[in-house]
């Protein structure tokens, strides 16, 4: 198995780059944001609970997200590997993922972080909010709250994987195809 984490703050381009990576490598995409929104749209209990946190720009509790990821992966245990997008977002999530992958005799092979400064991110998210219909992209306070959550809870994950020599930062501003090429150059060294 080859397992990649696409890392970076809200609006860094993880979704866009995931789509391009999926077209090139035979990996399965797992976006916890997409899974949570699908639960909400289906009106499930999990989706309704998650939506309270999402609309405030807060992280959804670890146990909810971890359980959802575990189910998703177990249904796809025969696959060549995963691209994790928006997960893990906390140290307990990273530890749970490491543990879960050992059950597949696998590990995280590579973590690629898209680096974009905050002013550019706010611009991108507000623009996305005009067309995506995502309420969490339409309000600057909610967006700033998501960055706060990212700083406090998600950024420590970078160190978690740096200490295992798995983390590589990639410039996330520029042409989409150039950013994609940088990501591929890291992956191709490992795959
Ligand atoms: P973005 O990266 O632009 O914030 P996502 O679609 O990845 O967009 O996430 C949207 C929201 O869903 C987050 O602000 C958070 O509330 C929730 N969420 C997504 N993934 C996780 C996760 N791994 N842990 C906790 N909450 C999450």
PDB file of C-alpha atoms and ligand atoms in Angstrom:
ATOM      1  CA  UNK A   1       0.000   0.000   0.000  1.00  0.00           C
ATOM      2  CA  UNK A   2       1.056   3.578  -0.635  1.00  0.00           C
ATOM      3  CA  UNK A   3      -0.557   6.115   1.673  1.00  0.00           C
ATOM      4  CA  UNK A   4      -0.224   9.848   1.254  1.00  0.00           C
ATOM      5  CA  UNK A   5      -1.418  12.683   3.462  1.00  0.00           C
ATOM      6  CA  UNK A   6      -2.087  15.946   1.666  1.00  0.00           C
ATOM      7  CA  UNK A   7      -1.563  18.493   4.408  1.00  0.00           C
ATOM      8  CA  UNK A   8      -2.202  22.212   4.661  1.00  0.00           C
ATOM      9  CA  UNK A   9      -4.557  24.892   5.976  1.00  0.00           C
ATOM     10  CA  UNK A  10      -8.145  25.442   4.771  1.00  0.00           C
ATOM     11  CA  UNK A  11      -8.061  26.737   1.214  1.00  0.00           C
ATOM     12  CA  UNK A  12      -4.528  25.524   0.457  1.00  0.00           C
ATOM     13  CA  UNK A  13      -5.702  23.536  -2.566  1.00  0.00           C
ATOM     14  CA  UNK A  14      -5.856  20.012  -1.135  1.00  0.00           C
ATOM     15  CA  UNK A  15      -9.111  19.179  -2.932  1.00  0.00           C
ATOM     16  CA  UNK A  16      -7.920  20.511  -6.290  1.00  0.00           C
ATOM     17  CA  UNK A  17      -4.613  18.679  -6.113  1.00  0.00           C
ATOM     18  CA  UNK A  18      -6.268  15.487  -4.834  1.00  0.00           C
ATOM     19  CA  UNK A  19      -8.386  15.344  -7.996  1.00  0.00           C
ATOM     20  CA  UNK A  20      -5.295  15.589 -10.173  1.00  0.00           C
ATOM     21  CA  UNK A  21      -3.394  13.015  -8.130  1.00  0.00           C
ATOM     22  CA  UNK A  22      -6.295  10.563  -8.370  1.00  0.00           C
ATOM     23  CA  UNK A  23      -6.262  10.848 -12.145  1.00  0.00           C
ATOM     24  CA  UNK A  24      -2.584   9.865 -12.169  1.00  0.00           C
ATOM     25  CA  UNK A  25      -2.174   7.337  -9.355  1.00  0.00           C
ATOM     26  CA  UNK A  26      -4.552   4.487  -8.501  1.00  0.00           C
ATOM     27  CA  UNK A  27      -5.280   5.579  -4.981  1.00  0.00           C
ATOM     28  CA  UNK A  28      -8.551   6.123  -3.126  1.00  0.00           C
ATOM     29  CA  UNK A  29      -9.444   9.665  -2.046  1.00  0.00           C
ATOM     30  CA  UNK A  30     -10.620  10.158   1.494  1.00  0.00           C
ATOM     31  CA  UNK A  31     -11.738  13.682   2.364  1.00  0.00           C
ATOM     32  CA  UNK A  32     -13.272  13.893   5.817  1.00  0.00           C
ATOM     33  CA  UNK A  33     -14.821  17.274   4.914  1.00  0.00           C
ATOM     34  CA  UNK A  34     -16.622  15.666   1.937  1.00  0.00           C
ATOM     35  CA  UNK A  35     -17.692  12.661   4.029  1.00  0.00           C
ATOM     36  CA  UNK A  36     -19.067  14.917   6.781  1.00  0.00           C
ATOM     37  CA  UNK A  37     -20.962  17.081   4.274  1.00  0.00           C
ATOM     38  CA  UNK A  38     -22.414  13.929   2.665  1.00  0.00           C
ATOM     39  CA  UNK A  39     -23.615  12.783   6.110  1.00  0.00           C
ATOM     40  CA  UNK A  40     -25.161  16.195   6.731  1.00  0.00           C
ATOM     41  CA  UNK A  41     -26.891  16.230   3.339  1.00  0.00           C
ATOM     42  CA  UNK A  42     -28.257  12.749   4.022  1.00  0.00           C
ATOM     43  CA  UNK A  43     -29.608  14.079   7.328  1.00  0.00           C
ATOM     44  CA  UNK A  44     -27.975  11.366   9.447  1.00  0.00           C
ATOM     45  CA  UNK A  45     -27.524  11.811  13.187  1.00  0.00           C
ATOM     46  CA  UNK A  46     -23.750  11.983  12.699  1.00  0.00           C
ATOM     47  CA  UNK A  47     -24.187  14.610   9.964  1.00  0.00           C
ATOM     48  CA  UNK A  48     -26.462  16.800  12.076  1.00  0.00           C
ATOM     49  CA  UNK A  49     -24.072  16.665  15.021  1.00  0.00           C
ATOM     50  CA  UNK A  50     -21.059  17.423  12.830  1.00  0.00           C
ATOM     51  CA  UNK A  51     -22.811  20.364  11.198  1.00  0.00           C
ATOM     52  CA  UNK A  52     -22.978  22.261  14.490  1.00  0.00           C
ATOM     53  CA  UNK A  53     -19.184  22.240  14.664  1.00  0.00           C
ATOM     54  CA  UNK A  54     -18.588  22.857  10.957  1.00  0.00           C
ATOM     55  CA  UNK A  55     -20.836  25.929  10.848  1.00  0.00           C
ATOM     56  CA  UNK A  56     -18.891  27.469  13.753  1.00  0.00           C
ATOM     57  CA  UNK A  57     -15.551  26.729  12.084  1.00  0.00           C
ATOM     58  CA  UNK A  58     -14.620  24.249  14.823  1.00  0.00           C
ATOM     59  CA  UNK A  59     -13.205  20.769  14.414  1.00  0.00           C
ATOM     60  CA  UNK A  60     -15.640  17.885  14.705  1.00  0.00           C
ATOM     61  CA  UNK A  61     -14.823  15.661  17.736  1.00  0.00           C
ATOM     62  CA  UNK A  62     -12.051  13.120  17.115  1.00  0.00           C
ATOM     63  CA  UNK A  63     -14.110  10.016  17.895  1.00  0.00           C
ATOM     64  CA  UNK A  64     -16.732  10.956  15.286  1.00  0.00           C
ATOM     65  CA  UNK A  65     -14.176  11.507  12.534  1.00  0.00           C
ATOM     66  CA  UNK A  66     -11.970   8.540  13.431  1.00  0.00           C
ATOM     67  CA  UNK A  67     -14.947   6.140  13.426  1.00  0.00           C
ATOM     68  CA  UNK A  68     -16.044   7.424  10.028  1.00  0.00           C
ATOM     69  CA  UNK A  69     -12.544   7.011   8.542  1.00  0.00           C
ATOM     70  CA  UNK A  70     -12.174   3.535  10.030  1.00  0.00           C
ATOM     71  CA  UNK A  71     -15.431   2.378   8.375  1.00  0.00           C
ATOM     72  CA  UNK A  72     -14.476   3.942   5.059  1.00  0.00           C
ATOM     73  CA  UNK A  73     -11.055   2.266   5.022  1.00  0.00           C
ATOM     74  CA  UNK A  74     -12.298  -1.145   6.164  1.00  0.00           C
ATOM     75  CA  UNK A  75     -14.709  -1.223   3.216  1.00  0.00           C
ATOM     76  CA  UNK A  76     -11.746  -0.588   0.904  1.00  0.00           C
ATOM     77  CA  UNK A  77      -8.994  -2.703   2.426  1.00  0.00           C
ATOM     78  CA  UNK A  78      -8.151  -4.281  -0.943  1.00  0.00           C
ATOM     79  CA  UNK A  79      -7.100  -0.959  -2.492  1.00  0.00           C
ATOM     80  CA  UNK A  80      -3.578   0.108  -3.466  1.00  0.00           C
ATOM     81  CA  UNK A  81      -3.585   2.992  -1.008  1.00  0.00           C
ATOM     82  CA  UNK A  82      -5.230   6.225   0.072  1.00  0.00           C
ATOM     83  CA  UNK A  83      -4.861   9.962  -0.316  1.00  0.00           C
ATOM     84  CA  UNK A  84      -5.900  11.518   2.982  1.00  0.00           C
ATOM     85  CA  UNK A  85      -7.273  15.033   2.504  1.00  0.00           C
ATOM     86  CA  UNK A  86      -8.245  16.988   5.614  1.00  0.00           C
ATOM     87  CA  UNK A  87      -7.390  14.054   7.878  1.00  0.00           C
ATOM     88  CA  UNK A  88      -5.674  13.713  10.288  1.00  0.00           C
ATOM     89  CA  UNK A  89      -6.314  17.148  11.783  1.00  0.00           C
ATOM     90  CA  UNK A  90      -5.266  16.508  15.388  1.00  0.00           C
ATOM     91  CA  UNK A  91      -2.529  14.477  17.073  1.00  0.00           C
ATOM     92  CA  UNK A  92      -5.053  11.886  18.396  1.00  0.00           C
ATOM     93  CA  UNK A  93      -6.343  11.485  14.814  1.00  0.00           C
ATOM     94  CA  UNK A  94      -2.774  10.986  13.543  1.00  0.00           C
ATOM     95  CA  UNK A  95      -2.126   8.375  16.234  1.00  0.00           C
ATOM     96  CA  UNK A  96      -5.394   6.597  15.424  1.00  0.00           C
ATOM     97  CA  UNK A  97      -4.496   6.583  11.731  1.00  0.00           C
ATOM     98  CA  UNK A  98      -1.020   5.167  12.381  1.00  0.00           C
ATOM     99  CA  UNK A  99      -2.657   2.425  14.477  1.00  0.00           C
ATOM    100  CA  UNK A 100      -5.353   1.727  11.890  1.00  0.00           C
ATOM    101  CA  UNK A 101      -2.776   1.356   9.125  1.00  0.00           C
ATOM    102  CA  UNK A 102      -0.822  -1.247  11.098  1.00  0.00           C
ATOM    103  CA  UNK A 103      -4.009  -3.373  10.886  1.00  0.00           C
ATOM    104  CA  UNK A 104      -3.555  -3.187   7.088  1.00  0.00           C
ATOM    105  CA  UNK A 105       0.194  -3.960   7.419  1.00  0.00           C
ATOM    106  CA  UNK A 106       0.712  -0.490   6.035  1.00  0.00           C
ATOM    107  CA  UNK A 107       1.899   2.942   7.102  1.00  0.00           C
ATOM    108  CA  UNK A 108       1.897   6.580   6.020  1.00  0.00           C
ATOM    109  CA  UNK A 109       4.548   6.771   3.317  1.00  0.00           C
ATOM    110  CA  UNK A 110       4.583  10.487   2.689  1.00  0.00           C
ATOM    111  CA  UNK A 111       3.073  13.762   3.957  1.00  0.00           C
ATOM    112  CA  UNK A 112       3.055  16.672   1.515  1.00  0.00           C
ATOM    113  CA  UNK A 113       2.178  20.086   2.938  1.00  0.00           C
ATOM    114  CA  UNK A 114       0.823  22.837   0.679  1.00  0.00           C
ATOM    115  CA  UNK A 115       2.243  26.125   1.948  1.00  0.00           C
ATOM    116  CA  UNK A 116       0.121  29.256   1.395  1.00  0.00           C
ATOM    117  CA  UNK A 117       0.055  32.481   3.444  1.00  0.00           C
ATOM    118  CA  UNK A 118      -3.047  33.440   5.394  1.00  0.00           C
ATOM    119  CA  UNK A 119      -4.129  36.521   3.397  1.00  0.00           C
ATOM    120  CA  UNK A 120      -4.137  34.489   0.194  1.00  0.00           C
ATOM    121  CA  UNK A 121      -6.115  31.728   1.954  1.00  0.00           C
ATOM    122  CA  UNK A 122      -8.829  34.135   3.159  1.00  0.00           C
ATOM    123  CA  UNK A 123      -9.160  35.517  -0.374  1.00  0.00           C
ATOM    124  CA  UNK A 124      -9.496  32.031  -1.847  1.00  0.00           C
ATOM    125  CA  UNK A 125     -12.043  30.870   0.737  1.00  0.00           C
ATOM    126  CA  UNK A 126     -14.285  33.939   0.377  1.00  0.00           C
ATOM    127  CA  UNK A 127     -14.175  33.474  -3.394  1.00  0.00           C
ATOM    128  CA  UNK A 128     -15.033  29.786  -3.014  1.00  0.00           C
ATOM    129  CA  UNK A 129     -17.901  30.786  -0.695  1.00  0.00           C
ATOM    130  CA  UNK A 130     -19.501  32.778  -3.525  1.00  0.00           C
ATOM    131  CA  UNK A 131     -19.956  29.660  -5.631  1.00  0.00           C
ATOM    132  CA  UNK A 132     -19.632  26.582  -3.412  1.00  0.00           C
ATOM    133  CA  UNK A 133     -22.648  27.271  -1.216  1.00  0.00           C
ATOM    134  CA  UNK A 134     -20.494  26.320   1.787  1.00  0.00           C
ATOM    135  CA  UNK A 135     -21.650  28.451   4.721  1.00  0.00           C
ATOM    136  CA  UNK A 136     -18.285  28.027   6.464  1.00  0.00           C
ATOM    137  CA  UNK A 137     -16.629  29.822   3.501  1.00  0.00           C
ATOM    138  CA  UNK A 138     -18.935  32.833   3.534  1.00  0.00           C
ATOM    139  CA  UNK A 139     -18.116  34.456   6.842  1.00  0.00           C
ATOM    140  CA  UNK A 140     -14.674  35.865   7.613  1.00  0.00           C
ATOM    141  CA  UNK A 141     -15.023  35.193  11.371  1.00  0.00           C
ATOM    142  CA  UNK A 142     -15.719  31.509  10.707  1.00  0.00           C
ATOM    143  CA  UNK A 143     -12.751  31.368   8.341  1.00  0.00           C
ATOM    144  CA  UNK A 144     -10.441  32.970  10.950  1.00  0.00           C
ATOM    145  CA  UNK A 145     -11.725  30.466  13.510  1.00  0.00           C
ATOM    146  CA  UNK A 146     -10.759  27.604  11.203  1.00  0.00           C
ATOM    147  CA  UNK A 147      -7.227  29.032  10.960  1.00  0.00           C
ATOM    148  CA  UNK A 148      -7.080  29.246  14.747  1.00  0.00           C
ATOM    149  CA  UNK A 149      -8.075  25.588  14.990  1.00  0.00           C
ATOM    150  CA  UNK A 150      -5.473  24.775  12.356  1.00  0.00           C
ATOM    151  CA  UNK A 151      -2.708  26.603  14.260  1.00  0.00           C
ATOM    152  CA  UNK A 152      -3.589  25.100  17.621  1.00  0.00           C
ATOM    153  CA  UNK A 153      -4.583  21.555  16.784  1.00  0.00           C
ATOM    154  CA  UNK A 154      -3.482  20.643  13.263  1.00  0.00           C
ATOM    155  CA  UNK A 155      -0.036  22.191  12.856  1.00  0.00           C
ATOM    156  CA  UNK A 156       1.548  19.936  15.531  1.00  0.00           C
ATOM    157  CA  UNK A 157       0.967  17.047  13.122  1.00  0.00           C
ATOM    158  CA  UNK A 158       3.660  18.488  10.871  1.00  0.00           C
ATOM    159  CA  UNK A 159       6.218  17.830  13.623  1.00  0.00           C
ATOM    160  CA  UNK A 160       4.762  14.355  14.249  1.00  0.00           C
ATOM    161  CA  UNK A 161       5.626  13.364  10.666  1.00  0.00           C
ATOM    162  CA  UNK A 162       8.777  15.516  10.325  1.00  0.00           C
ATOM    163  CA  UNK A 163      10.316  13.545  13.157  1.00  0.00           C
ATOM    164  CA  UNK A 164       9.689  10.410  11.066  1.00  0.00           C
ATOM    165  CA  UNK A 165      11.273  12.115   8.005  1.00  0.00           C
ATOM    166  CA  UNK A 166       7.974  11.856   6.143  1.00  0.00           C
ATOM    167  CA  UNK A 167       7.002  15.525   5.850  1.00  0.00           C
ATOM    168  CA  UNK A 168       7.825  17.681   2.810  1.00  0.00           C
ATOM    169  CA  UNK A 169       6.583  21.227   2.279  1.00  0.00           C
ATOM    170  CA  UNK A 170       5.557  22.324  -1.214  1.00  0.00           C
ATOM    171  CA  UNK A 171       4.962  25.922  -2.399  1.00  0.00           C
ATOM    172  CA  UNK A 172       1.181  26.158  -2.759  1.00  0.00           C
ATOM    173  CA  UNK A 173       0.979  29.485  -4.628  1.00  0.00           C
ATOM    174  CA  UNK A 174       1.421  29.543  -8.388  1.00  0.00           C
ATOM    175  CA  UNK A 175       0.104  27.616 -11.362  1.00  0.00           C
ATOM    176  CA  UNK A 176      -1.985  24.566 -10.420  1.00  0.00           C
ATOM    177  CA  UNK A 177       0.007  22.405 -12.843  1.00  0.00           C
ATOM    178  CA  UNK A 178       3.358  23.526 -11.407  1.00  0.00           C
ATOM    179  CA  UNK A 179       2.214  22.732  -7.870  1.00  0.00           C
ATOM    180  CA  UNK A 180       0.984  19.353  -9.110  1.00  0.00           C
ATOM    181  CA  UNK A 181       4.387  18.670 -10.696  1.00  0.00           C
ATOM    182  CA  UNK A 182       6.134  19.409  -7.372  1.00  0.00           C
ATOM    183  CA  UNK A 183       3.829  16.986  -5.562  1.00  0.00           C
ATOM    184  CA  UNK A 184       4.410  14.280  -8.173  1.00  0.00           C
ATOM    185  CA  UNK A 185       8.184  14.657  -7.977  1.00  0.00           C
ATOM    186  CA  UNK A 186       8.039  13.763  -4.274  1.00  0.00           C
ATOM    187  CA  UNK A 187       5.633  10.864  -4.814  1.00  0.00           C
ATOM    188  CA  UNK A 188       7.540   9.407  -7.762  1.00  0.00           C
ATOM    189  CA  UNK A 189      10.650   9.063  -5.607  1.00  0.00           C
ATOM    190  CA  UNK A 190       8.719   6.775  -3.257  1.00  0.00           C
ATOM    191  CA  UNK A 191       6.161   4.849  -5.284  1.00  0.00           C
TER     192      UNK A 191
HETATM  193  P1  LIG B   1     -11.280  23.100   4.689  1.00  0.00           P
HETATM  194  O1  LIG B   1      -9.983  22.358   4.561  1.00  0.00           O
HETATM  195  O2  LIG B   1     -11.453  24.146   3.640  1.00  0.00           O
HETATM  196  O3  LIG B   1     -11.555  23.608   6.070  1.00  0.00           O
HETATM  197  P2  LIG B   1     -12.818  20.629   4.774  1.00  0.00           P
HETATM  198  O4  LIG B   1     -13.871  20.252   3.791  1.00  0.00           O
HETATM  199  O5  LIG B   1     -11.613  19.766   4.838  1.00  0.00           O
HETATM  200  O6  LIG B   1     -12.456  22.118   4.361  1.00  0.00           O
HETATM  201  O7  LIG B   1     -13.438  20.720   6.243  1.00  0.00           O
HETATM  202  C1  LIG B   1     -14.583  21.467   6.534  1.00  0.00           C
HETATM  203  C2  LIG B   1     -14.927  21.350   8.028  1.00  0.00           C
HETATM  204  O8  LIG B   1     -15.242  19.966   8.331  1.00  0.00           O
HETATM  205  C3  LIG B   1     -13.811  21.728   8.998  1.00  0.00           C
HETATM  206  O9  LIG B   1     -13.770  23.108   9.274  1.00  0.00           O
HETATM  207  C4  LIG B   1     -14.210  20.893  10.237  1.00  0.00           C
HETATM  208  O10 LIG B   1     -15.265  21.503  10.949  1.00  0.00           O
HETATM  209  C5  LIG B   1     -14.760  19.608   9.631  1.00  0.00           C
HETATM  210  N1  LIG B   1     -13.703  18.570   9.482  1.00  0.00           N
HETATM  211  C6  LIG B   1     -13.223  18.064   8.312  1.00  0.00           C
HETATM  212  N2  LIG B   1     -12.268  17.146   8.535  1.00  0.00           N
HETATM  213  C7  LIG B   1     -12.138  17.056   9.889  1.00  0.00           C
HETATM  214  C8  LIG B   1     -11.311  16.301  10.757  1.00  0.00           C
HETATM  215  N3  LIG B   1     -10.384  15.434  10.274  1.00  0.00           N
HETATM  216  N4  LIG B   1     -11.440  16.476  12.093  1.00  0.00           N
HETATM  217  C9  LIG B   1     -12.339  17.333  12.595  1.00  0.00           C
HETATM  218  N5  LIG B   1     -13.155  18.085  11.844  1.00  0.00           N
HETATM  219  C10 LIG B   1     -13.054  17.968  10.500  1.00  0.00           C
END
